[in-house]
Structure formats: structure tokens, C-alpha cells
Amino acid sequence: GEDVCLNHLLNSPGNFTASKLAWVKANEPHIYEQCDKIMLPGDYIAMMLTDAITSSNSGLSEGIFWDFQANEVSADVMDYYGFDDNLIPEIKPVFSNHGEVTSEIAQRLGLKAGIPVTYKAGDQPNNALSLDVLEPGEIAATAGTSGVVYAVSDQVSYDPQSRINSFAHVNHQLTEETTRIGILLCINGTGILNRWVKENFGNNLNYVEMNQLAAQAPIGSNGLLVMPFGNGAERLLNNRILGASFQNLNFNIHSRSHIFRAAQEGIAFSLHYGFELMQANGVIPKVIRAGNANMFLSDIFSNALVNVTNTPVELYDTDGAKGAALGAGFGVGIYSSPKEAMSKLTKLKVIEPNAAQVAEYQAVYEGWKSILEK
């Protein structure tokens, strides 16, 4: 039922790993009957390296197997789907010894046998770690092919409409008193939209040249608004299939400069719309952190996001691989805490809100939002 799912699992489980396993059980019973243990991708890679099978509260929560009230694997999920408890691997802390590299694998990969695997996490929790997003109010943003906003909260909370997801962050229950929930939303059409306008309106321009043209149009693109949802239904829109659209396009006013700018502004507005859902769920943004890559290479996009959210953006020279290596350093005891492990990240730039532009962007956003919610 809805109440149990949201209060205990923090999510509607329908499109996550537990339900996918239930599909296998119902539709491919000959496969299911051979199962000894279930693993998320990181668990499987670690098993291949070490021959040990483990998981964590963070990993299991991403599969919607974790009961946050009971602080254990959900008996409700296991009973409802008819899963045997023995399918669940040994559960260990995120930062701990999940096994050592075997001699065979060490020889094949040119590594030293016995190296411990001391950290594993899903892509977005790990991206957040790599950006030192560990405390309430800190937000990690990515804007590549799709866009993700990942915020940290100290409250076990959920969205009543399941438009955003809540998982155990990598440092959840690092101590008994530490509650750290990662709250995630995904926009399917960020870099995809930017590439689409480049391919269809760019006439062989590169992205730098396209951004230079976009800068020639004013904030708000003279009334042109873009809905960036052309890559499928969005959970933050309650699965309405809205598609992408250009609103208020005027052949006498608008050029491709306006189209380039409006597309990037529409992407920033869609992320801000998700921010508002997060704020309704108790997230109070203090800072947005991102890698200096993808859409964040565009000043148009970065400034639009900073000013419409009225939240500074810090850009770092980091990526998920570097973050994972540092996380493993904490897991093996080189660092005393994840915060210390991330303490020497290189901050490249800070973009602060501009008071005049905040008001201008937020006025444009309200018009964009009114179209979205019609």
C-alpha cells in the first residue's frame, strides 16, 4: 500500500530493482530458480574482483529493498514478492572491506593480489561524494545527456507523489546518529535538447560558437520559452507525456540566437522546478556543486541556474572515478572521514547570484512554470 511504501521505503517501488526481480520471477522462473544472490552492478563488479558477495544499506535502498523505519531489509517487499531472505547478500557498511582482489584477477589486470575493495556506491551517490556533497543543504548537479539534481537531507522524508526519489546516501548511518538521505530527481532532456538544437539549427557550429550566439539574445529570449521534456515521460511531472515544445515563437522577432538561449534557460528552469519539489520535502539548498563539464561549460546555462535558484554554484576539477578512489581511501583508513578525503578537491570557480538577474530570471521562470502546469 501507498502509506507503507512511502513511509518505510521512501519511494514507490514499481520501477526499481526489487520489482524488476519480481518480473524475472514471474516471467523467467527458470532464471529466477537458479539465483543464489542478487547484486546491484557495483556488487557484481566487486564479486568479480574478490569472489565475495556483499551489499550495503545504500545499495539496497536504491533497489527499494530497504526499510528505513526498521533499518533493515524490508520484510514487506520480500513477503509481497515472495523472495527468499537468502537472496540478500551479506550487508556491510558502504566504507568497509568488501573483499580482497584474488590472485587470478590480480594477474589478469596487472594488480597486486589482496588489494581490498573498501567502497562501492551507485552513480549519483558516488558523484555527490566526489563533489563533497555530504551534509544537509549541499546539492550535486550534473547536466550531461540527462540532468540530475541530488540533494542531501538529514530527514527521512519522501515526496507524497513519488516525483523524486530518496535513498540512503553513502554516509547514512556512518555513525548511529547520522541520518543522510540522498534526494534525487532526473530530467531526461538536458544535454539531449542542447545537442538537438545544435544539430538542427547550428549549421556546423560548435558548442562554443553556439553559446556565443546565445549570449546575443537577452535574458528570457524575448518571450521564447522551451519545454525540454522531449525524451519521454518525467516522474517529476507525474508521468505526463508533455514532450518538448517552443512557446511564444514569433517569426518576426526570434532567431537561432533566441532558440539557443531559450533551450538552455528551459533546461535550467526544469532543474529549478525540481528544486522546488525538493524544498517542499524539507531540502534547504545552500550550495550547488558540479564538475566543470557538459552544460556547466556554458555561462548561459550556469548563470541561468544560479540566478533562477538564487543559489551559488561551485565548479570542481573532479569526476566520479576520482571520488570513488578517495572514498576507498577512507574505507581503508587512509582518511579519518569522507569529509577529510574530499578536503583537497580543486575548486575552479564560484558563480554567485546577481540580485538584478535573480529577479529577472525568476519572473521569466514564473511564466515558464505557468505553461508547464496548465
CSV table of C-alpha atoms in Angstrom, one decimal:
chain,number,residue,atom,x,y,z
A,1,GLY,CA,0.0,0.0,0.0
A,2,GLU,CA,1.0,3.6,-0.6
A,3,ASP,CA,1.4,4.5,3.1
A,4,VAL,CA,3.8,1.7,3.8
A,5,CYS,CA,5.7,2.2,0.6
A,6,LEU,CA,6.3,5.9,1.2
A,7,ASN,CA,6.8,5.8,5.0
A,8,HIS,CA,9.1,2.8,5.0
A,9,LEU,CA,10.7,2.6,1.5
A,10,LEU,CA,10.5,6.3,0.8
A,11,ASN,CA,9.6,5.5,-2.8
A,12,SER,CA,7.0,3.8,-5.0
A,13,PRO,CA,8.9,0.6,-5.8
A,14,GLY,CA,7.4,0.0,-9.2
A,15,ASN,CA,10.3,0.9,-11.5
A,16,PHE,CA,13.2,-0.2,-9.3
A,17,THR,CA,15.3,-3.3,-8.9
A,18,ALA,CA,13.1,-5.2,-6.5
A,19,SER,CA,10.2,-5.0,-9.0
A,20,LYS,CA,12.5,-6.0,-11.9
A,21,LEU,CA,13.5,-9.1,-9.9
A,22,ALA,CA,9.8,-9.8,-9.4
A,23,TRP,CA,9.3,-9.6,-13.2
A,24,VAL,CA,12.1,-12.2,-13.7
A,25,LYS,CA,10.4,-14.4,-11.1
A,26,ALA,CA,7.0,-14.1,-12.8
A,27,ASN,CA,8.2,-14.3,-16.4
A,28,GLU,CA,11.5,-16.2,-16.4
A,29,PRO,CA,11.1,-18.6,-13.5
A,30,HIS,CA,13.8,-20.9,-14.9
A,31,ILE,CA,16.3,-18.0,-14.4
A,32,TYR,CA,15.0,-17.0,-11.0
A,33,GLU,CA,15.2,-20.6,-9.7
A,34,GLN,CA,19.0,-20.5,-10.4
A,35,CYS,CA,19.6,-17.4,-8.3
A,36,ASP,CA,21.8,-17.7,-5.3
A,37,LYS,CA,22.3,-14.0,-4.5
A,38,ILE,CA,21.0,-10.8,-6.1
A,39,MET,CA,23.5,-8.0,-6.8
A,40,LEU,CA,23.5,-4.4,-7.9
A,41,PRO,CA,26.1,-3.6,-10.6
A,42,GLY,CA,28.7,-2.4,-8.1
A,43,ASP,CA,28.2,-5.6,-6.0
A,44,TYR,CA,28.7,-7.7,-9.1
A,45,ILE,CA,31.9,-5.9,-10.1
A,46,ALA,CA,33.2,-6.3,-6.6
A,47,MET,CA,32.3,-10.0,-6.7
A,48,MET,CA,34.3,-10.5,-9.9
A,49,LEU,CA,37.3,-8.8,-8.3
A,50,THR,CA,37.1,-10.6,-4.9
A,51,ASP,CA,34.8,-13.7,-5.1
A,52,ALA,CA,33.0,-12.1,-2.1
A,53,ILE,CA,29.3,-11.1,-2.4
A,54,THR,CA,28.2,-8.1,-0.2
A,55,SER,CA,25.9,-5.2,-0.4
A,56,SER,CA,25.1,-2.1,1.7
A,57,ASN,CA,22.1,-0.1,3.0
A,58,SER,CA,22.8,2.5,0.4
A,59,GLY,CA,22.8,0.0,-2.5
A,60,LEU,CA,19.8,-1.9,-1.2
A,61,SER,CA,17.9,1.3,-0.8
A,62,GLU,CA,18.5,2.1,-4.5
A,63,GLY,CA,16.8,-1.2,-5.3
A,64,ILE,CA,14.0,-0.3,-2.9
A,65,PHE,CA,14.7,-3.2,-0.7
A,66,TRP,CA,15.5,-1.1,2.4
A,67,ASP,CA,13.0,-0.3,5.2
A,68,PHE,CA,14.1,3.0,6.7
A,69,GLN,CA,11.9,2.7,9.8
A,70,ALA,CA,13.0,-0.9,10.7
A,71,ASN,CA,16.6,-0.2,9.5
A,72,GLU,CA,16.8,-3.5,7.7
A,73,VAL,CA,15.8,-5.3,4.5
A,74,SER,CA,12.1,-4.7,4.0
A,75,ALA,CA,10.1,-7.7,5.2
A,76,ASP,CA,7.1,-6.2,3.3
A,77,VAL,CA,8.9,-6.2,0.0
A,78,MET,CA,10.3,-9.7,0.5
A,79,ASP,CA,7.0,-11.2,1.5
A,80,TYR,CA,4.9,-9.4,-1.1
A,81,TYR,CA,7.1,-10.6,-4.0
A,82,GLY,CA,7.8,-14.0,-2.4
A,83,PHE,CA,11.6,-13.5,-2.3
A,84,ASP,CA,13.7,-15.8,-0.1
A,85,ASP,CA,15.7,-13.9,2.5
A,86,ASN,CA,18.8,-15.9,1.4
A,87,LEU,CA,18.8,-14.0,-1.8
A,88,ILE,CA,20.2,-10.9,0.0
A,89,PRO,CA,24.0,-10.8,0.3
A,90,GLU,CA,25.9,-10.0,3.4
A,91,ILE,CA,25.2,-6.4,4.3
A,92,LYS,CA,28.2,-4.3,5.2
A,93,PRO,CA,28.8,-0.6,5.7
A,94,VAL,CA,29.5,1.4,2.5
A,95,PHE,CA,33.0,2.2,3.6
A,96,SER,CA,34.3,-1.2,4.7
A,97,ASN,CA,36.2,-4.3,3.5
A,98,HIS,CA,34.0,-5.9,0.8
A,99,GLY,CA,36.7,-8.5,-0.1
A,100,GLU,CA,40.3,-8.6,-1.5
A,101,VAL,CA,41.4,-8.9,-5.1
A,102,THR,CA,42.0,-12.5,-5.9
A,103,SER,CA,45.3,-13.8,-7.3
A,104,GLU,CA,43.7,-14.8,-10.6
A,105,ILE,CA,42.1,-11.3,-11.1
A,106,ALA,CA,45.3,-9.5,-10.0
A,107,GLN,CA,47.3,-11.4,-12.6
A,108,ARG,CA,44.8,-10.7,-15.4
A,109,LEU,CA,44.6,-7.0,-14.5
A,110,GLY,CA,48.2,-6.3,-13.5
A,111,LEU,CA,47.3,-5.5,-9.9
A,112,LYS,CA,48.6,-6.7,-6.6
A,113,ALA,CA,46.7,-9.6,-5.0
A,114,GLY,CA,45.0,-8.8,-1.8
A,115,ILE,CA,44.1,-5.2,-2.5
A,116,PRO,CA,40.9,-4.6,-0.5
A,117,VAL,CA,37.7,-3.3,-2.1
A,118,THR,CA,36.6,-0.7,0.5
A,119,TYR,CA,33.9,1.4,-1.1
A,120,LYS,CA,31.1,1.0,-3.7
A,121,ALA,CA,28.1,3.1,-4.5
A,122,GLY,CA,25.6,3.9,-7.2
A,123,ASP,CA,26.5,6.5,-9.8
A,124,GLN,CA,24.7,9.6,-8.3
A,125,PRO,CA,25.6,9.0,-4.7
A,126,ASN,CA,29.2,8.5,-5.8
A,127,ASN,CA,29.0,11.6,-7.9
A,128,ALA,CA,27.8,13.5,-4.9
A,129,LEU,CA,30.6,12.1,-2.8
A,130,SER,CA,33.1,13.2,-5.5
A,131,LEU,CA,31.8,16.7,-5.1
A,132,ASP,CA,32.0,16.7,-1.3
A,133,VAL,CA,28.2,16.7,-1.1
A,134,LEU,CA,27.7,15.0,2.3
A,135,GLU,CA,25.8,17.4,4.5
A,136,PRO,CA,22.2,18.8,4.5
A,137,GLY,CA,21.7,21.7,2.1
A,138,GLU,CA,24.6,20.6,-0.2
A,139,ILE,CA,23.5,19.7,-3.7
A,140,ALA,CA,25.3,17.9,-6.5
A,141,ALA,CA,24.2,18.7,-10.1
A,142,THR,CA,25.0,17.0,-13.3
A,143,ALA,CA,23.8,18.2,-16.7
A,144,GLY,CA,25.1,15.8,-19.4
A,145,THR,CA,22.8,13.8,-21.6
A,146,SER,CA,20.3,13.9,-18.8
A,147,GLY,CA,20.3,16.2,-15.8
A,148,VAL,CA,20.3,15.1,-12.2
A,149,VAL,CA,19.9,17.1,-9.0
A,150,TYR,CA,21.0,15.2,-5.9
A,151,ALA,CA,20.5,16.8,-2.5
A,152,VAL,CA,21.4,15.7,0.9
A,153,SER,CA,18.9,15.8,3.8
A,154,ASP,CA,19.1,14.8,7.5
A,155,GLN,CA,15.4,13.9,7.4
A,156,VAL,CA,13.9,10.5,6.5
A,157,SER,CA,11.5,12.1,4.1
A,158,TYR,CA,9.7,11.4,0.8
A,159,ASP,CA,7.7,13.0,-1.8
A,160,PRO,CA,4.0,12.1,-1.4
A,161,GLN,CA,3.6,11.9,-5.2
A,162,SER,CA,6.9,9.9,-5.8
A,163,ARG,CA,8.1,12.6,-8.2
A,164,ILE,CA,11.5,12.4,-6.7
A,165,ASN,CA,13.4,9.6,-5.1
A,166,SER,CA,15.0,9.2,-1.7
A,167,PHE,CA,17.9,6.8,-1.0
A,168,ALA,CA,20.4,6.1,1.8
A,169,HIS,CA,23.4,8.4,1.0
A,170,VAL,CA,26.9,6.9,1.2
A,171,ASN,CA,27.3,8.4,4.7
A,172,HIS,CA,23.9,7.4,6.0
A,173,GLN,CA,24.4,5.9,9.5
A,174,LEU,CA,28.2,6.4,9.3
A,175,THR,CA,27.6,6.8,13.0
A,176,GLU,CA,24.4,5.8,14.8
A,177,GLU,CA,23.3,9.5,14.9
A,178,THR,CA,24.0,10.3,11.2
A,179,THR,CA,20.9,10.4,9.1
A,180,ARG,CA,21.8,11.3,5.5
A,181,ILE,CA,19.2,10.8,2.8
A,182,GLY,CA,20.1,11.4,-0.8
A,183,ILE,CA,17.1,13.0,-2.7
A,184,LEU,CA,17.3,12.7,-6.4
A,185,LEU,CA,15.4,13.9,-9.4
A,186,CYS,CA,16.2,13.3,-13.1
A,187,ILE,CA,15.4,15.4,-16.1
A,188,ASN,CA,15.7,13.2,-19.3
A,189,GLY,CA,16.2,16.0,-21.8
A,190,THR,CA,19.1,18.3,-20.8
A,191,GLY,CA,22.2,17.8,-23.0
A,192,ILE,CA,19.9,15.9,-25.4
A,193,LEU,CA,17.9,19.1,-26.1
A,194,ASN,CA,21.1,21.2,-26.4
A,195,ARG,CA,22.5,18.7,-28.9
A,196,TRP,CA,19.2,18.7,-30.8
A,197,VAL,CA,19.1,22.4,-31.3
A,198,LYS,CA,22.8,22.4,-32.3
A,199,GLU,CA,22.2,19.7,-34.9
A,200,ASN,CA,19.1,21.2,-36.3
A,201,PHE,CA,19.8,25.0,-36.1
A,202,GLY,CA,23.6,25.1,-35.7
A,203,ASN,CA,24.7,24.8,-39.3
A,204,ASN,CA,28.0,23.1,-38.2
A,205,LEU,CA,28.6,25.5,-35.3
A,206,ASN,CA,30.5,24.0,-32.3
A,207,TYR,CA,29.1,24.5,-28.8
A,208,VAL,CA,31.4,27.5,-28.0
A,209,GLU,CA,30.1,29.3,-31.1
A,210,MET,CA,26.6,28.3,-30.3
A,211,ASN,CA,27.0,29.8,-26.8
A,212,GLN,CA,28.4,33.0,-28.2
A,213,LEU,CA,25.3,33.3,-30.4
A,214,ALA,CA,23.0,32.5,-27.4
A,215,ALA,CA,24.7,35.4,-25.5
A,216,GLN,CA,23.4,37.8,-28.1
A,217,ALA,CA,19.8,37.2,-27.0
A,218,PRO,CA,18.6,38.8,-23.8
A,219,ILE,CA,17.6,37.0,-20.6
A,220,GLY,CA,14.2,35.5,-21.3
A,221,SER,CA,14.9,35.2,-25.1
A,222,ASN,CA,12.3,37.9,-25.9
A,223,GLY,CA,9.5,35.8,-24.6
A,224,LEU,CA,10.6,32.5,-26.2
A,225,LEU,CA,10.2,29.6,-23.8
A,226,VAL,CA,11.3,26.0,-24.3
A,227,MET,CA,9.9,22.9,-22.5
A,228,PRO,CA,12.8,20.4,-22.5
A,229,PHE,CA,10.8,17.2,-22.0
A,230,GLY,CA,11.1,15.6,-25.4
A,231,ASN,CA,12.8,12.4,-24.3
A,232,GLY,CA,9.9,10.6,-22.6
A,233,ALA,CA,7.7,10.9,-19.6
A,234,GLU,CA,9.0,12.6,-16.4
A,235,ARG,CA,8.3,11.4,-12.9
A,236,LEU,CA,8.5,14.9,-11.6
A,237,LEU,CA,5.5,15.7,-14.0
A,238,ASN,CA,3.6,12.7,-12.6
A,239,ASN,CA,4.4,10.8,-15.8
A,240,ARG,CA,2.6,13.2,-18.0
A,241,ILE,CA,4.0,12.8,-21.5
A,242,LEU,CA,4.5,16.5,-22.1
A,243,GLY,CA,7.0,16.3,-24.9
A,244,ALA,CA,9.3,19.2,-25.9
A,245,SER,CA,7.8,22.5,-27.2
A,246,PHE,CA,8.7,26.1,-28.2
A,247,GLN,CA,6.3,28.6,-26.7
A,248,ASN,CA,5.6,32.1,-28.0
A,249,LEU,CA,7.8,31.6,-31.1
A,250,ASN,CA,7.5,34.7,-33.2
A,251,PHE,CA,8.9,34.6,-36.8
A,252,ASN,CA,9.4,38.3,-36.8
A,253,ILE,CA,11.4,38.5,-33.6
A,254,HIS,CA,13.2,35.3,-32.9
A,255,SER,CA,16.4,34.0,-34.4
A,256,ARG,CA,18.5,31.0,-33.7
A,257,SER,CA,20.3,33.0,-31.1
A,258,HIS,CA,17.0,33.1,-29.2
A,259,ILE,CA,16.5,29.4,-29.7
A,260,PHE,CA,19.9,28.5,-28.4
A,261,ARG,CA,19.4,30.7,-25.3
A,262,ALA,CA,15.8,29.6,-24.6
A,263,ALA,CA,16.8,25.9,-24.8
A,264,GLN,CA,19.5,26.4,-22.1
A,265,GLU,CA,17.2,28.5,-20.0
A,266,GLY,CA,14.5,25.9,-20.3
A,267,ILE,CA,16.9,23.2,-19.0
A,268,ALA,CA,17.8,25.4,-16.1
A,269,PHE,CA,14.1,26.1,-15.4
A,270,SER,CA,13.3,22.4,-15.4
A,271,LEU,CA,16.0,21.7,-12.8
A,272,HIS,CA,14.7,24.6,-10.7
A,273,TYR,CA,11.2,23.1,-10.9
A,274,GLY,CA,12.7,20.0,-9.3
A,275,PHE,CA,14.4,22.2,-6.7
A,276,GLU,CA,11.0,23.5,-5.7
A,277,LEU,CA,9.8,19.9,-5.2
A,278,MET,CA,12.8,19.2,-3.0
A,279,GLN,CA,12.2,22.3,-0.9
A,280,ALA,CA,8.7,21.2,-0.3
A,281,ASN,CA,10.2,18.0,1.0
A,282,GLY,CA,12.5,19.8,3.5
A,283,VAL,CA,15.6,20.4,1.5
A,284,ILE,CA,17.0,23.9,2.0
A,285,PRO,CA,19.7,24.5,-0.7
A,286,LYS,CA,22.9,26.2,0.4
A,287,VAL,CA,25.2,25.5,-2.5
A,288,ILE,CA,25.2,23.6,-5.7
A,289,ARG,CA,28.4,21.7,-6.7
A,290,ALA,CA,29.2,20.3,-10.1
A,291,GLY,CA,32.0,19.1,-12.2
A,292,ASN,CA,33.3,21.6,-14.7
A,293,ALA,CA,31.9,19.7,-17.7
A,294,ASN,CA,28.9,19.3,-20.1
A,295,MET,CA,26.3,22.0,-19.7
A,296,PHE,CA,28.3,23.7,-17.0
A,297,LEU,CA,30.8,24.7,-19.6
A,298,SER,CA,28.2,27.2,-20.8
A,299,ASP,CA,28.0,30.5,-19.0
A,300,ILE,CA,24.4,31.0,-20.3
A,301,PHE,CA,23.2,27.8,-18.6
A,302,SER,CA,25.3,28.2,-15.4
A,303,ASN,CA,24.2,31.8,-14.8
A,304,ALA,CA,20.5,30.9,-15.5
A,305,LEU,CA,20.7,28.0,-13.0
A,306,VAL,CA,22.4,30.2,-10.3
A,307,ASN,CA,20.0,33.1,-10.6
A,308,VAL,CA,16.7,31.2,-11.0
A,309,THR,CA,17.6,29.1,-7.9
A,310,ASN,CA,19.3,32.1,-6.2
A,311,THR,CA,21.9,29.6,-5.1
A,312,PRO,CA,25.7,29.7,-5.8
A,313,VAL,CA,27.3,27.1,-8.0
A,314,GLU,CA,30.8,25.8,-7.2
A,315,LEU,CA,32.6,24.1,-10.1
A,316,TYR,CA,35.2,21.5,-9.3
A,317,ASP,CA,38.0,19.7,-11.2
A,318,THR,CA,36.8,16.2,-10.2
A,319,ASP,CA,34.8,13.2,-11.5
A,320,GLY,CA,33.2,10.1,-10.3
A,321,ALA,CA,36.4,8.0,-10.6
A,322,LYS,CA,38.4,10.4,-8.5
A,323,GLY,CA,35.7,10.5,-5.9
A,324,ALA,CA,35.5,6.7,-5.8
A,325,ALA,CA,39.3,6.4,-5.3
A,326,LEU,CA,39.1,8.9,-2.4
A,327,GLY,CA,36.1,7.1,-0.9
A,328,ALA,CA,38.1,3.9,-1.0
A,329,GLY,CA,40.9,5.8,0.8
A,330,PHE,CA,38.5,6.5,3.7
A,331,GLY,CA,37.3,2.9,3.6
A,332,VAL,CA,40.8,1.5,4.0
A,333,GLY,CA,41.7,4.0,6.8
A,334,ILE,CA,43.9,6.5,4.9
A,335,TYR,CA,41.5,9.3,5.8
A,336,SER,CA,39.6,9.7,9.0
A,337,SER,CA,36.3,10.7,7.4
A,338,PRO,CA,34.8,11.2,3.9
A,339,LYS,CA,35.0,15.0,4.5
A,340,GLU,CA,38.8,14.7,5.0
A,341,ALA,CA,39.1,12.5,1.9
A,342,MET,CA,37.4,15.2,-0.2
A,343,SER,CA,39.1,18.2,1.5
A,344,LYS,CA,41.7,18.8,-1.2
A,345,LEU,CA,39.4,18.9,-4.2
A,346,THR,CA,40.3,21.7,-6.6
A,347,LYS,CA,37.6,24.4,-6.8
A,348,LEU,CA,37.8,26.0,-10.2
A,349,LYS,CA,35.1,28.7,-9.9
A,350,VAL,CA,32.2,30.0,-7.9
A,351,ILE,CA,29.3,31.6,-9.6
A,352,GLU,CA,27.3,33.8,-7.3
A,353,PRO,CA,23.7,35.1,-7.8
A,354,ASN,CA,23.3,38.6,-9.2
A,355,ALA,CA,20.5,40.4,-7.5
A,356,ALA,CA,19.1,42.1,-10.6
A,357,GLN,CA,19.3,38.9,-12.7
A,358,VAL,CA,17.7,36.8,-9.9
A,359,ALA,CA,14.6,38.9,-10.2
A,360,GLU,CA,14.7,38.9,-14.0
A,361,TYR,CA,15.2,35.1,-14.3
A,362,GLN,CA,12.6,34.3,-11.6
A,363,ALA,CA,10.0,36.4,-13.5
A,364,VAL,CA,10.7,34.5,-16.7
A,365,TYR,CA,10.6,31.3,-14.8
A,366,GLU,CA,7.1,32.0,-13.4
A,367,GLY,CA,5.8,32.4,-17.0
A,368,TRP,CA,7.6,29.1,-17.9
A,369,LYS,CA,6.1,27.4,-14.9
A,370,SER,CA,2.6,28.6,-15.7
A,371,ILE,CA,2.8,26.9,-19.1
A,372,LEU,CA,4.2,23.7,-17.6
A,373,GLU,CA,1.4,23.4,-15.1
A,374,LYS,CA,-1.5,24.1,-17.5
